[in-house]
Amino acid sequence: MNQRKTLTLTVAVTAFALSSLSAQARDFRLGLITPPSHLWSTEAEAFAETLQARSDGEHSVSVFPAQQLGNEAQMVQQLQTGALDMAFLTIAEISNRIPDFGALYAPYLVDDVNHAASLLRSDAAGELLDLMPQGVGLVGVGYGMVGMRQVLSRDPITSAEDMQGLRLRITPFEPIRDFYTATGAAPAPMPLLEVYDALANGQVDAIDMDFDSILILKFYEQAENLLISNHMMFPMVGVVSGRVWRELSAEDRALIESTMSEHLENVLSGFEAKDAAQEEQIRALDINIVEADAEFFSEAIAEWEAIWAPKAPMLDTLREEAESLRDQ
Ligand code: 3HB
């Protein structure tokens, strides 16, 4: 066969393969760790519905909430092999693998949920997503989040000294571990769905948590002191397996990207919309409330900075962006 014929045949075979790929109906699987009632889970379901409608019923998405497919470390592995197609992940697991993501957890990087959402919508935060295909083999479509982090404890925390020796539950990831270690607490990494029992049976004295989950998962039943510190934001990222992505047609990629982005934006704006009411609801509970600011944690923040500034060079860019958003 001459070269030209081979080329024509190759083009024909490729075109056939591409057209059969793009016509291939898929049932994607999307995993996440939050309970079914959490906004991440309800928006994942809404994303599934929209994608099915927009692909004229060709594609569907089965959503597996509440860690049904494993914890985030396990889901990241499944995404890497292509055994899992999509996930909504806390940045926690990603920051363990790409340290630059740790910059998003700089204490007091942002002031509140609105500031957090604006930063996550910025190009600076978008630059981090660009590190994901190479760094972890996942395509980062966009960000969601929950509300700011607070400290719920069995005994009151009224000064930085009260943090000493506290067995304090954290989401399993390094930037938050380093922050609490610097406060003198003993961080106990534990996934969200194990926290209620750990508080109930006295395994931990305190937990790092957001208003929403304190309410949904009723943690206030087991610990009645809340330090409203707003010390960190808590982003989420919507991802597609890099392996799966490579198999998709350009058209399907564009459809998934735009549809998932819209539902992630609903998560950002959803938490912006409900934060104030949730704070009010929490303040109305029969619990003791103390407020804390960056001053309260100043020594721990300096220690955190010394560890993370060299590890996460993106910190400067994000700080500049956060500062310019403050001025707007
Ligand atoms: C957590 O505290 O680990 C967590 C909280 C959320 C969502 C996901 C993880 O509201």
mmCIF file of N, CA, C and O and ligand atoms in Angstrom, residues 33-34 38 40 90 146 149 169-172 190-192 208-210 212-213 234, ligand 1:
data_model
loop_
_atom_site.group_PDB
_atom_site.id
_atom_site.type_symbol
_atom_site.label_atom_id
_atom_site.label_comp_id
_atom_site.label_asym_id
_atom_site.label_seq_id
_atom_site.Cartn_x
_atom_site.Cartn_y
_atom_site.Cartn_z
ATOM 1 N N ILE A 33 -18.331 12.709 49.243
ATOM 2 C CA ILE A 33 -18.352 12.202 50.622
ATOM 3 C C ILE A 33 -19.513 12.745 51.444
ATOM 4 O O ILE A 33 -19.797 12.227 52.512
ATOM 5 N N THR A 34 -20.190 13.781 50.934
ATOM 6 C CA THR A 34 -21.200 14.435 51.771
ATOM 7 C C THR A 34 -22.509 13.641 51.805
ATOM 8 O O THR A 34 -22.834 12.927 50.863
ATOM 9 N N HIS A 38 -26.761 17.322 51.895
ATOM 10 C CA HIS A 38 -25.781 18.411 51.761
ATOM 11 C C HIS A 38 -25.918 19.062 50.383
ATOM 12 O O HIS A 38 -26.213 18.383 49.399
ATOM 13 N N TRP A 40 -23.759 19.989 48.274
ATOM 14 C CA TRP A 40 -22.892 19.363 47.258
ATOM 15 C C TRP A 40 -23.625 18.191 46.621
ATOM 16 O O TRP A 40 -23.568 17.983 45.408
ATOM 17 N N THR A 90 -13.374 17.689 48.330
ATOM 18 C CA THR A 90 -12.789 18.794 49.092
ATOM 19 C C THR A 90 -11.391 19.000 48.503
ATOM 20 O O THR A 90 -10.813 18.085 47.918
ATOM 21 N N VAL A 146 -17.932 25.126 51.012
ATOM 22 C CA VAL A 146 -18.916 25.252 52.093
ATOM 23 C C VAL A 146 -18.562 26.537 52.832
ATOM 24 O O VAL A 146 -17.636 27.254 52.421
ATOM 25 N N ARG A 149 -14.674 27.892 58.277
ATOM 26 C CA ARG A 149 -14.409 26.942 59.377
ATOM 27 C C ARG A 149 -14.556 27.606 60.743
ATOM 28 O O ARG A 149 -14.155 28.773 60.937
ATOM 29 N N ARG A 169 -10.798 17.271 66.132
ATOM 30 C CA ARG A 169 -11.024 16.620 64.835
ATOM 31 C C ARG A 169 -10.753 17.600 63.688
ATOM 32 O O ARG A 169 -11.229 18.737 63.704
ATOM 33 N N ILE A 170 -9.999 17.099 62.699
ATOM 34 C CA ILE A 170 -9.812 17.868 61.461
ATOM 35 C C ILE A 170 -10.169 16.983 60.271
ATOM 36 O O ILE A 170 -10.158 15.759 60.369
ATOM 37 N N THR A 171 -10.463 17.607 59.154
ATOM 38 C CA THR A 171 -10.532 16.892 57.873
ATOM 39 C C THR A 171 -9.086 16.451 57.589
ATOM 40 O O THR A 171 -8.159 17.206 57.877
ATOM 41 N N PRO A 172 -8.897 15.232 57.055
ATOM 42 C CA PRO A 172 -7.514 14.753 56.887
ATOM 43 C C PRO A 172 -6.739 15.477 55.779
ATOM 44 O O PRO A 172 -6.799 15.080 54.638
ATOM 45 N N MET A 190 -10.081 12.876 60.598
ATOM 46 C CA MET A 190 -11.252 11.990 60.604
ATOM 47 C C MET A 190 -12.238 12.449 59.542
ATOM 48 O O MET A 190 -12.533 13.637 59.460
ATOM 49 N N PRO A 191 -12.752 11.516 58.722
ATOM 50 C CA PRO A 191 -13.724 11.942 57.706
ATOM 51 C C PRO A 191 -15.036 12.425 58.327
ATOM 52 O O PRO A 191 -15.406 12.003 59.432
ATOM 53 N N LEU A 192 -15.714 13.285 57.578
ATOM 54 C CA LEU A 192 -16.930 13.955 58.054
ATOM 55 C C LEU A 192 -17.935 13.004 58.715
ATOM 56 O O LEU A 192 -18.465 13.289 59.779
ATOM 57 N N ASP A 208 -13.241 20.851 64.003
ATOM 58 C CA ASP A 208 -13.149 21.945 63.032
ATOM 59 C C ASP A 208 -14.292 21.720 62.046
ATOM 60 O O ASP A 208 -14.373 20.661 61.421
ATOM 61 N N MET A 209 -15.194 22.694 61.910
ATOM 62 C CA MET A 209 -16.423 22.431 61.124
ATOM 63 C C MET A 209 -17.029 23.728 60.591
ATOM 64 O O MET A 209 -16.659 24.809 61.031
ATOM 65 N N ASP A 210 -17.956 23.585 59.632
ATOM 66 C CA ASP A 210 -18.681 24.741 59.081
ATOM 67 C C ASP A 210 -20.109 24.779 59.639
ATOM 68 O O ASP A 210 -20.628 23.762 60.091
ATOM 69 N N ASP A 212 -22.987 24.891 58.235
ATOM 70 C CA ASP A 212 -23.936 24.025 57.543
ATOM 71 C C ASP A 212 -23.902 22.604 58.102
ATOM 72 O O ASP A 212 -24.936 22.033 58.453
ATOM 73 N N SER A 213 -22.706 22.032 58.197
ATOM 74 C CA SER A 213 -22.617 20.651 58.691
ATOM 75 C C SER A 213 -22.906 20.575 60.186
ATOM 76 O O SER A 213 -23.424 19.563 60.664
ATOM 77 N N PHE A 234 -13.278 26.843 52.834
ATOM 78 C CA PHE A 234 -13.269 25.388 52.611
ATOM 79 C C PHE A 234 -13.789 25.098 51.203
ATOM 80 O O PHE A 234 -14.971 24.819 50.990
HETATM 81 C C1 3HB B 1 -15.410 18.236 56.622
HETATM 82 O O1 3HB B 1 -15.492 18.864 57.694
HETATM 83 O O2 3HB B 1 -14.536 17.380 56.458
HETATM 84 C C2 3HB B 1 -16.383 18.526 55.530
HETATM 85 C C3 3HB B 1 -17.432 19.399 55.753
HETATM 86 C C4 3HB B 1 -18.346 19.666 54.750
HETATM 87 C C5 3HB B 1 -18.208 19.064 53.512
HETATM 88 C C6 3HB B 1 -17.159 18.192 53.292
HETATM 89 C C7 3HB B 1 -16.240 17.912 54.297
HETATM 90 O O3 3HB B 1 -19.381 20.499 54.952
#
